[in-house]
XYZ file of C-alpha atoms in Angstrom:
322
model
C -71.041 -21.867 -58.632
C -71.606 -19.119 -56.042
C -74.087 -17.810 -57.581
C -76.628 -20.998 -58.051
C -75.284 -22.348 -54.848
C -77.278 -18.778 -53.693
C -80.184 -19.946 -54.959
C -80.096 -23.386 -54.631
C -79.748 -23.845 -52.456
C -81.982 -26.193 -50.286
C -82.258 -28.801 -53.884
C -78.598 -28.424 -54.675
C -77.528 -31.201 -56.040
C -80.741 -31.821 -58.749
C -79.754 -28.297 -59.594
C -75.712 -29.129 -60.266
C -76.999 -32.408 -61.971
C -79.199 -31.421 -64.520
C -76.061 -27.860 -64.724
C -73.396 -30.960 -65.528
C -76.011 -32.994 -67.693
C -75.710 -29.530 -69.778
C -71.998 -29.546 -69.174
C -71.705 -32.926 -70.686
C -73.419 -32.782 -74.031
C -70.524 -29.329 -74.824
C -68.277 -32.504 -73.593
C -69.965 -34.988 -75.622
C -69.999 -32.662 -78.839
C -66.762 -31.110 -78.587
C -64.718 -33.735 -79.100
C -66.383 -35.231 -82.272
C -66.618 -31.882 -83.412
C -63.341 -31.278 -82.930
C -62.656 -34.305 -84.592
C -64.871 -33.413 -88.062
C -63.071 -29.756 -88.450
C -59.736 -31.191 -88.094
C -60.365 -33.168 -90.961
C -62.111 -30.974 -93.393
C -59.653 -27.748 -92.933
C -56.806 -28.393 -90.438
C -55.827 -27.147 -87.155
C -57.174 -23.820 -87.692
C -60.842 -24.644 -88.546
C -61.891 -25.950 -84.829
C -60.144 -23.263 -83.211
C -61.980 -20.808 -85.646
C -65.907 -22.014 -84.597
C -65.920 -22.349 -82.037
C -63.828 -19.018 -80.889
C -67.395 -18.354 -82.989
C -69.308 -19.941 -80.531
C -67.431 -18.287 -77.888
C -67.802 -14.934 -78.981
C -71.372 -15.255 -79.876
C -71.886 -16.030 -76.114
C -71.148 -13.111 -75.157
C -73.993 -10.801 -75.267
C -76.508 -13.054 -73.568
C -74.195 -13.445 -70.894
C -73.136 -9.476 -70.434
C -77.235 -9.016 -70.540
C -77.049 -11.518 -67.544
C -74.733 -9.763 -66.051
C -76.321 -6.169 -66.382
C -79.580 -7.672 -64.612
C -77.913 -9.159 -61.469
C -76.841 -5.426 -61.042
C -80.341 -3.804 -61.476
C -80.871 -6.045 -57.808
C -80.823 -3.118 -54.856
C -76.960 -3.193 -53.433
C -75.955 -2.796 -49.523
C -75.234 0.366 -49.134
C -70.945 1.028 -47.748
C -71.686 0.936 -44.049
C -73.256 -2.251 -44.478
C -70.835 -4.172 -45.837
C -67.955 -2.216 -44.295
C -70.899 -4.494 -40.930
C -70.317 -7.286 -42.803
C -67.001 -7.958 -43.965
C -65.677 -7.404 -39.804
C -68.244 -9.807 -38.777
C -67.416 -11.510 -41.373
C -63.470 -11.604 -39.929
C -64.157 -12.374 -36.847
C -66.261 -15.168 -37.299
C -65.458 -16.630 -40.102
C -62.426 -18.567 -39.655
C -60.402 -21.449 -42.368
C -60.464 -24.153 -39.315
C -64.288 -23.701 -39.146
C -64.345 -25.235 -43.084
C -62.789 -27.493 -41.700
C -64.770 -30.644 -41.422
C -65.332 -34.458 -42.220
C -67.026 -33.549 -45.371
C -65.357 -30.146 -47.218
C -62.422 -33.224 -46.627
C -64.032 -35.271 -48.095
C -65.416 -33.720 -50.670
C -61.361 -32.124 -51.567
C -59.742 -35.430 -51.994
C -62.823 -36.404 -54.586
C -62.747 -33.458 -56.809
C -59.468 -33.701 -56.907
C -58.666 -37.284 -57.175
C -61.393 -37.753 -60.251
C -60.316 -34.154 -61.630
C -57.262 -35.993 -62.877
C -59.367 -37.766 -64.910
C -60.636 -35.689 -67.383
C -57.067 -33.725 -68.060
C -55.468 -37.158 -68.237
C -57.877 -38.339 -70.900
C -57.472 -35.770 -73.328
C -53.453 -35.983 -74.595
C -52.890 -39.514 -74.286
C -56.541 -41.172 -76.140
C -55.435 -40.813 -79.690
C -51.298 -42.141 -79.137
C -53.292 -44.670 -76.798
C -55.530 -45.306 -79.184
C -53.480 -45.566 -82.124
C -51.087 -47.984 -79.844
C -54.545 -50.568 -78.915
C -57.476 -50.034 -81.106
C -55.838 -49.336 -84.977
C -53.107 -47.832 -85.830
C -55.630 -46.017 -88.495
C -57.668 -44.529 -86.009
C -58.740 -41.139 -87.331
C -59.650 -38.263 -85.411
C -63.107 -38.211 -85.891
C -63.365 -41.857 -83.948
C -60.892 -40.768 -81.776
C -63.297 -37.582 -81.254
C -66.310 -40.691 -80.983
C -64.573 -42.351 -78.505
C -64.078 -39.630 -76.485
C -68.302 -38.339 -76.626
C -69.299 -41.603 -75.152
C -67.736 -40.759 -72.122
C -69.405 -37.301 -71.994
C -72.681 -38.062 -72.785
C -72.713 -40.990 -69.877
C -72.033 -37.630 -68.034
C -74.817 -35.574 -69.031
C -77.055 -38.283 -68.644
C -76.242 -39.617 -65.203
C -75.434 -36.233 -63.731
C -79.460 -35.882 -63.137
C -79.637 -39.071 -61.338
C -76.524 -38.413 -59.797
C -77.850 -35.528 -57.751
C -81.509 -37.420 -56.716
C -79.644 -40.039 -55.455
C -77.031 -37.931 -53.774
C -80.165 -36.005 -52.031
C -82.266 -39.618 -51.076
C -81.078 -42.416 -48.832
C -78.485 -43.514 -50.396
C -76.664 -40.511 -49.095
C -74.244 -37.885 -51.052
C -70.381 -40.248 -49.138
C -71.763 -43.322 -50.790
C -72.270 -42.061 -54.277
C -69.398 -39.913 -54.686
C -67.234 -43.193 -53.079
C -69.650 -44.914 -55.840
C -68.346 -42.812 -58.182
C -64.255 -43.857 -57.244
C -64.644 -47.227 -57.705
C -66.342 -47.183 -60.374
C -63.056 -44.558 -61.507
C -60.721 -47.069 -60.585
C -61.964 -49.804 -62.375
C -61.666 -47.478 -65.052
C -58.226 -47.093 -64.664
C -57.107 -50.410 -64.972
C -59.136 -51.173 -67.603
C -57.555 -47.988 -69.863
C -54.305 -49.308 -69.183
C -55.016 -52.416 -69.769
C -52.361 -54.763 -67.020
C -51.205 -57.108 -68.902
C -53.109 -60.115 -66.674
C -56.141 -58.726 -68.697
C -54.309 -61.085 -71.775
C -55.598 -58.798 -73.971
C -53.877 -57.906 -77.386
C -53.683 -54.509 -79.027
C -56.047 -54.511 -81.948
C -58.786 -57.786 -81.141
C -62.168 -57.411 -80.379
C -62.285 -58.083 -76.717
C -59.074 -54.419 -76.541
C -62.096 -52.655 -77.935
C -64.425 -54.069 -75.792
C -61.992 -53.275 -72.878
C -61.822 -49.449 -73.702
C -65.008 -49.025 -74.536
C -65.960 -50.190 -71.267
C -63.408 -47.426 -69.607
C -64.068 -44.734 -71.375
C -67.996 -45.815 -69.726
C -66.859 -46.285 -66.368
C -65.066 -43.146 -66.621
C -68.531 -41.298 -67.178
C -70.803 -43.118 -65.052
C -67.903 -43.017 -62.019
C -66.992 -37.988 -63.480
C -70.998 -38.013 -63.428
C -71.594 -39.356 -59.205
C -68.137 -38.468 -58.360
C -68.618 -35.209 -59.187
C -71.920 -34.168 -58.657
C -72.568 -34.495 -54.937
C -69.314 -33.120 -53.998
C -69.832 -29.207 -53.677
C -73.745 -29.905 -51.868
C -72.452 -31.717 -49.562
C -69.597 -28.717 -48.971
C -71.659 -26.040 -48.493
C -74.307 -28.379 -46.210
C -71.950 -29.047 -44.057
C -70.975 -25.597 -43.268
C -74.483 -23.690 -43.640
C -74.858 -23.480 -40.095
C -71.870 -20.123 -40.910
C -73.789 -18.715 -43.424
C -73.983 -17.500 -47.052
C -70.517 -16.441 -46.667
C -69.121 -20.320 -46.065
C -71.154 -21.719 -48.607
C -69.468 -19.391 -51.473
C -66.203 -19.655 -50.407
C -66.756 -23.071 -50.633
C -68.080 -22.739 -53.481
C -64.973 -20.831 -55.097
C -63.103 -24.149 -52.802
C -64.625 -26.920 -55.212
C -63.379 -25.188 -58.506
C -60.049 -24.629 -57.286
C -60.023 -27.864 -56.469
C -61.887 -29.052 -60.100
C -59.204 -26.564 -61.798
C -55.962 -28.147 -59.143
C -57.052 -31.905 -60.653
C -57.486 -30.580 -64.877
C -54.494 -28.411 -64.287
C -52.304 -32.814 -62.936
C -54.615 -34.755 -65.247
C -51.569 -33.438 -67.873
C -48.889 -33.253 -65.949
C -49.046 -37.265 -65.397
C -50.351 -38.056 -68.943
C -46.993 -36.849 -69.761
C -45.218 -39.810 -67.774
C -45.481 -41.309 -70.341
C -42.783 -40.150 -72.472
C -40.938 -42.574 -69.627
C -43.660 -44.533 -68.364
C -45.773 -47.040 -69.809
C -49.224 -46.677 -69.655
C -50.513 -49.513 -68.104
C -47.933 -48.569 -65.231
C -49.232 -44.890 -65.599
C -52.797 -45.961 -64.766
C -51.979 -48.239 -62.384
C -50.111 -45.390 -60.153
C -53.732 -42.790 -60.585
C -55.215 -46.255 -59.812
C -53.547 -46.355 -56.739
C -54.518 -42.755 -55.796
C -58.175 -43.939 -56.078
C -57.482 -47.281 -53.630
C -55.494 -45.556 -51.244
C -59.247 -43.025 -51.301
C -61.560 -46.040 -50.836
C -59.534 -47.692 -48.191
C -58.924 -44.251 -46.314
C -62.990 -43.588 -46.584
C -64.023 -47.293 -45.167
C -61.625 -46.932 -42.554
C -63.745 -43.802 -41.659
C -66.881 -45.278 -41.735
C -65.944 -48.341 -39.620
C -64.602 -46.247 -36.617
C -67.476 -43.755 -36.926
C -70.390 -46.941 -37.086
C -67.567 -48.577 -33.914
C -68.109 -45.127 -32.108
C -71.605 -44.570 -33.104
C -72.656 -48.224 -31.821
C -70.013 -47.342 -28.559
C -72.162 -45.110 -27.461
C -75.800 -45.986 -27.780
C -74.646 -49.248 -25.723
C -72.838 -46.308 -22.966
C -75.964 -44.154 -23.684
C -78.645 -47.311 -22.513
C -75.759 -48.768 -19.874
C -76.376 -44.996 -18.205
C -80.208 -44.767 -18.421
C -80.680 -48.543 -16.951
C -78.164 -47.851 -14.020
C -80.308 -44.442 -13.514
C -83.133 -46.274 -13.461
C -82.587 -48.441 -10.822
C -80.763 -45.984 -8.535
C -83.183 -44.625 -5.560
C -81.911 -41.588 -5.419
C -82.239 -40.459 -9.394
C -85.295 -43.041 -10.164
C -88.361 -41.917 -11.487
C -90.702 -40.249 -7.995
C -93.387 -41.954 -9.973
C -92.561 -45.111 -10.111
C -91.725 -45.887 -7.059
């Protein structure tokens, strides 16, 4: 992530969109292939097959790292000078601003969904869709959000860099995830019966919203973070890349913990709790947006009033117009 942000800082949202599209293809193929291999050879076959794929990816990774090392490295004195300068100039407080706080919250909240759905998917679909649902069918259902994430990640990057903006794109993603969790439960107010066609539509719609919402929430988060600290230099942008990965991993680890609540609470209630977290973010974001707009409007009116007063004052009015 840090290497990508260094090489493509000016168009980071678009590049990350395509990078996440590749990751989305992996997320799409993983459940489907895992379910297929599990049906053919049990637990051992998918683990063995994917381990071989990981081993096959090591040679090109080692080669790329060796290529990077061939580039001229700075001297030890330069490193020491840079480290001392960084310690004197770059502080944690300088990295904290509205964009970094907003992107941190979005990344943490949205990543919960990735870790939450996988553990509860099979038993939940058995409860609400079909008691005889097969692992391959569960994998195909989980491929729906992964496919949409892969397709829409580049779109999210382009949209974030357009007039729509980074924060508006992330806000849209969180809103879609909120609706997705409400549908996944689903709440009793929807009046859906288990194993019915309406329940199938409900669950598929929830998975669709998860894929779209995740693409819109994740892709603009890191670029918006890094744009807000560009004036602090490349060390700050690299720090934001590492921090982003940390928040993503924290959210993905929190998801399975929340999924464990299914043992003591009903799944609709757990999904409702997660939806409330999304709702709190939405309300805070709307309050912040309205506050900023009101402050900007007040400042414009104050400047306009000040300019009118200065023009009427004979001591400050331009001599050319007197």
